[in-house]
mmCIF file of C-alpha atoms in Angstrom:
data_model
loop_
_atom_site.group_PDB
_atom_site.id
_atom_site.type_symbol
_atom_site.label_atom_id
_atom_site.label_comp_id
_atom_site.label_asym_id
_atom_site.label_seq_id
_atom_site.Cartn_x
_atom_site.Cartn_y
_atom_site.Cartn_z
ATOM 1 C CA MET H 1 -9.350 -3.355 -7.446
ATOM 2 C CA THR H 2 -8.237 -7.313 -8.059
ATOM 3 C CA ASP H 3 -8.249 -9.966 -5.049
ATOM 4 C CA LYS H 4 -5.341 -11.873 -4.859
ATOM 5 C CA THR H 5 -5.074 -12.787 -1.537
ATOM 6 C CA GLY H 6 -8.578 -15.775 -2.011
ATOM 7 C CA ASN H 7 -9.949 -16.987 0.637
ATOM 8 C CA LEU H 8 -7.852 -14.869 3.152
ATOM 9 C CA PRO H 9 -8.979 -15.966 6.780
ATOM 10 C CA PRO H 10 -8.760 -13.535 9.749
ATOM 11 C CA LEU H 11 -4.910 -13.001 10.744
ATOM 12 C CA PRO H 12 -4.606 -13.556 14.515
ATOM 13 C CA GLY H 13 -1.047 -11.295 13.612
ATOM 14 C CA ILE H 14 1.379 -10.728 11.535
ATOM 15 C CA PHE H 15 4.920 -11.421 11.714
ATOM 16 C CA PRO H 16 8.192 -9.705 10.441
ATOM 17 C CA ASP H 17 9.685 -12.585 7.711
ATOM 18 C CA TYR H 18 6.107 -13.755 6.516
ATOM 19 C CA GLN H 19 3.755 -13.034 4.360
ATOM 20 C CA ALA H 20 0.609 -9.969 5.380
ATOM 21 C CA PRO H 21 -1.938 -8.245 2.992
ATOM 22 C CA ILE H 22 -0.942 -5.512 0.961
ATOM 23 C CA VAL H 23 -2.491 -2.849 -1.639
ATOM 24 C CA ARG H 24 0.038 -1.719 -4.618
ATOM 25 C CA ASN H 25 -0.864 0.011 -7.613
ATOM 26 C CA GLN H 26 -0.606 -2.317 -11.046
ATOM 27 C CA PRO H 27 -0.487 -1.722 -14.534
ATOM 28 C CA GLU H 28 -4.055 -3.327 -14.280
ATOM 29 C CA GLY H 29 -4.773 -1.099 -11.046
ATOM 30 C CA ARG H 30 -5.026 -1.194 -7.402
ATOM 31 C CA GLU H 31 -4.299 -5.048 -6.420
ATOM 32 C CA LEU H 32 -5.060 -6.737 -3.363
ATOM 33 C CA THR H 33 -2.132 -9.409 -2.438
ATOM 34 C CA THR H 34 0.641 -10.775 -0.022
ATOM 35 C CA ALA H 35 3.869 -10.103 0.395
ATOM 36 C CA ARG H 36 6.224 -10.743 3.034
ATOM 37 C CA TRP H 37 6.918 -8.426 5.758
ATOM 38 C CA GLY H 38 10.346 -7.234 5.350
ATOM 39 C CA MET H 39 12.634 -5.110 2.813
ATOM 40 C CA PRO H 40 15.968 -5.568 1.763
ATOM 41 C CA SER H 41 18.713 -4.877 4.671
ATOM 42 C CA ARG H 42 21.121 -2.123 4.606
ATOM 43 C CA VAL H 43 24.944 -3.621 4.519
ATOM 44 C CA PHE H 44 26.174 -2.584 7.834
ATOM 45 C CA ALA H 45 22.885 -4.588 9.108
ATOM 46 C CA LEU H 46 24.377 -7.913 7.029
ATOM 47 C CA LYS H 47 28.014 -7.522 8.891
ATOM 48 C CA GLY H 48 28.870 -11.158 9.367
ATOM 49 C CA ARG H 49 25.334 -12.728 8.318
ATOM 50 C CA ASN H 50 25.130 -15.611 5.638
ATOM 51 C CA PHE H 51 21.040 -14.461 5.424
ATOM 52 C CA ASP H 52 18.777 -11.298 5.036
ATOM 53 C CA PRO H 53 16.120 -11.240 7.887
ATOM 54 C CA GLY H 54 15.084 -8.211 6.303
ATOM 55 C CA GLY H 55 13.610 -4.660 8.066
ATOM 56 C CA THR H 56 10.399 -3.678 8.412
ATOM 57 C CA ASN H 57 10.522 -0.175 9.187
ATOM 58 C CA VAL H 58 11.559 2.741 6.978
ATOM 59 C CA ARG H 59 12.543 5.186 9.217
ATOM 60 C CA ASN H 60 15.133 7.848 7.059
ATOM 61 C CA VAL H 61 13.573 7.993 3.336
ATOM 62 C CA ALA H 62 16.647 10.450 3.188
ATOM 63 C CA SER H 63 19.414 6.953 3.302
ATOM 64 C CA PRO H 64 20.112 6.574 -0.509
ATOM 65 C CA HIS H 65 19.497 2.683 0.778
ATOM 66 C CA TRP H 66 15.944 3.492 0.508
ATOM 67 C CA ARG H 67 15.784 5.746 -1.923
ATOM 68 C CA ARG H 68 15.595 3.284 -4.796
ATOM 69 C CA TRP H 69 12.106 2.125 -4.171
ATOM 70 C CA LEU H 70 9.754 5.593 -3.185
ATOM 71 C CA GLY H 71 8.640 6.197 -6.477
ATOM 72 C CA VAL H 72 5.345 5.425 -6.759
ATOM 73 C CA GLU H 73 5.874 1.811 -8.420
ATOM 74 C CA SER H 74 7.089 0.894 -5.219
ATOM 75 C CA ARG H 75 4.278 2.454 -2.865
ATOM 76 C CA CYS H 76 2.099 0.229 -1.324
ATOM 77 C CA VAL H 77 -0.402 0.499 1.719
ATOM 78 C CA VAL H 78 -0.260 -2.584 4.483
ATOM 79 C CA PRO H 79 -4.360 -2.556 6.073
ATOM 80 C CA LEU H 80 -4.138 -3.728 9.899
ATOM 81 C CA THR H 81 -6.682 -3.800 12.859
ATOM 82 C CA SER H 82 -4.145 -3.178 15.256
ATOM 83 C CA PHE H 83 -0.147 -3.404 15.905
ATOM 84 C CA SER H 84 2.427 -4.234 19.001
ATOM 85 C CA GLU H 85 5.586 -2.158 19.732
ATOM 86 C CA ASN H 86 6.874 -4.541 22.163
ATOM 87 C CA GLU H 87 7.862 -2.382 25.844
ATOM 88 C CA VAL H 88 11.201 -2.847 27.442
ATOM 89 C CA LEU H 89 11.200 -3.384 31.232
ATOM 90 C CA PRO H 90 13.239 -3.144 34.154
ATOM 91 C CA ASN H 91 14.154 -6.998 34.150
ATOM 92 C CA GLY H 92 14.959 -7.429 30.434
ATOM 93 C CA SER H 93 11.251 -8.428 29.772
ATOM 94 C CA ARG H 94 9.949 -7.522 26.324
ATOM 95 C CA PRO H 95 6.427 -7.636 26.751
ATOM 96 C CA PRO H 96 4.250 -6.426 23.520
ATOM 97 C CA ILE H 97 2.306 -2.951 23.733
ATOM 98 C CA TRP H 98 -0.727 -3.379 20.869
ATOM 99 C CA PHE H 99 -2.535 -0.165 19.933
ATOM 100 C CA ALA H 100 -5.745 0.534 17.788
ATOM 101 C CA LEU H 101 -7.284 2.998 16.853
ATOM 102 C CA ASN H 102 -10.075 1.970 18.888
ATOM 103 C CA GLU H 103 -11.790 -0.797 21.414
ATOM 104 C CA SER H 104 -13.679 -1.467 17.807
ATOM 105 C CA ARG H 105 -10.795 -1.893 16.149
ATOM 106 C CA PRO H 106 -11.815 -0.779 12.947
ATOM 107 C CA LEU H 107 -9.491 -1.219 9.760
ATOM 108 C CA ALA H 108 -6.111 1.327 9.534
ATOM 109 C CA CYS H 109 -3.398 1.552 7.191
ATOM 110 C CA PHE H 110 0.186 1.935 7.698
ATOM 111 C CA ALA H 111 1.662 3.933 4.191
ATOM 112 C CA GLY H 112 4.637 1.519 2.619
ATOM 113 C CA ILE H 113 7.084 -0.206 0.374
ATOM 114 C CA TRP H 114 7.130 -3.071 -1.956
ATOM 115 C CA THR H 115 9.441 -4.781 -4.170
ATOM 116 C CA ARG H 116 10.720 -7.655 -5.517
ATOM 117 C CA TRP H 117 14.188 -9.162 -4.119
ATOM 118 C CA THR H 118 16.230 -12.599 -4.387
ATOM 119 C CA SER H 119 17.687 -12.935 -1.143
ATOM 120 C CA VAL H 120 18.510 -15.872 1.725
ATOM 121 C CA ARG H 121 15.921 -14.893 4.256
ATOM 122 C CA LYS H 122 16.397 -17.755 5.987
ATOM 123 C CA VAL H 123 19.571 -20.199 5.396
ATOM 124 C CA LYS H 124 17.108 -23.781 5.274
ATOM 125 C CA GLU H 125 15.043 -22.107 2.288
ATOM 126 C CA GLY H 126 18.006 -20.873 0.487
ATOM 127 C CA GLN H 127 17.873 -17.837 -2.024
ATOM 128 C CA THR H 128 14.616 -17.116 -2.925
ATOM 129 C CA THR H 129 12.852 -14.463 -4.777
ATOM 130 C CA ASN H 130 9.665 -12.937 -3.181
ATOM 131 C CA ASP H 131 7.471 -9.864 -2.758
ATOM 132 C CA VAL H 132 8.972 -7.995 0.187
ATOM 133 C CA PHE H 133 7.589 -4.883 1.890
ATOM 134 C CA ALA H 134 8.359 -1.978 5.056
ATOM 135 C CA PHE H 135 6.639 0.111 6.831
ATOM 136 C CA LEU H 136 6.606 3.840 6.320
ATOM 137 C CA THR H 137 7.575 5.121 9.463
ATOM 138 C CA THR H 138 8.237 8.648 11.335
ATOM 139 C CA GLU H 139 8.888 9.677 14.904
ATOM 140 C CA PRO H 140 6.529 8.026 17.280
ATOM 141 C CA ASN H 141 4.123 9.743 18.934
ATOM 142 C CA ALA H 142 3.640 10.601 22.750
ATOM 143 C CA LEU H 143 1.396 7.322 22.663
ATOM 144 C CA VAL H 144 3.438 5.219 21.585
ATOM 145 C CA ALA H 145 6.867 6.909 22.106
ATOM 146 C CA HIS H 146 7.521 5.556 25.548
ATOM 147 C CA SER H 147 7.113 1.707 23.839
ATOM 148 C CA ILE H 148 9.809 2.346 21.317
ATOM 149 C CA PRO H 149 13.278 1.476 22.768
ATOM 150 C CA ARG H 150 15.502 3.135 20.350
ATOM 151 C CA PRO H 151 15.423 6.010 18.044
ATOM 152 C CA CYS H 152 14.147 6.498 15.038
ATOM 153 C CA ARG H 153 16.839 6.127 12.269
#
């Protein structure tokens, strides 16, 4: 595998629209690189906006929007040691709840998709071209479902 991340330091957290490590297939073989978290948004999500913040999770692979990126060339895995979801409390606050495979937080991966995309992610940056990615997800299991505030789409 080719490592294009250089001397990547430990990351205490990864957030939407920031760089994160992914492993993807390239003609020369597997590659560890970084990409910006957030695939191109669906058209309805862009109504009234002059920027595209990107979508972090792909839940409905039957959607025509995602179909173009479901081929082998757009697949990746996203390494992680833990992830969070925001719990919605009765007072309206949304504190994060962290999930890991166990207390030692061993390495795991989410399935994902990636692409190179030109868009305005942030107005102050203007138009940029980035490698972007999102997780492929499904209905949450019983451990996570109570903290997911929306149904999967």
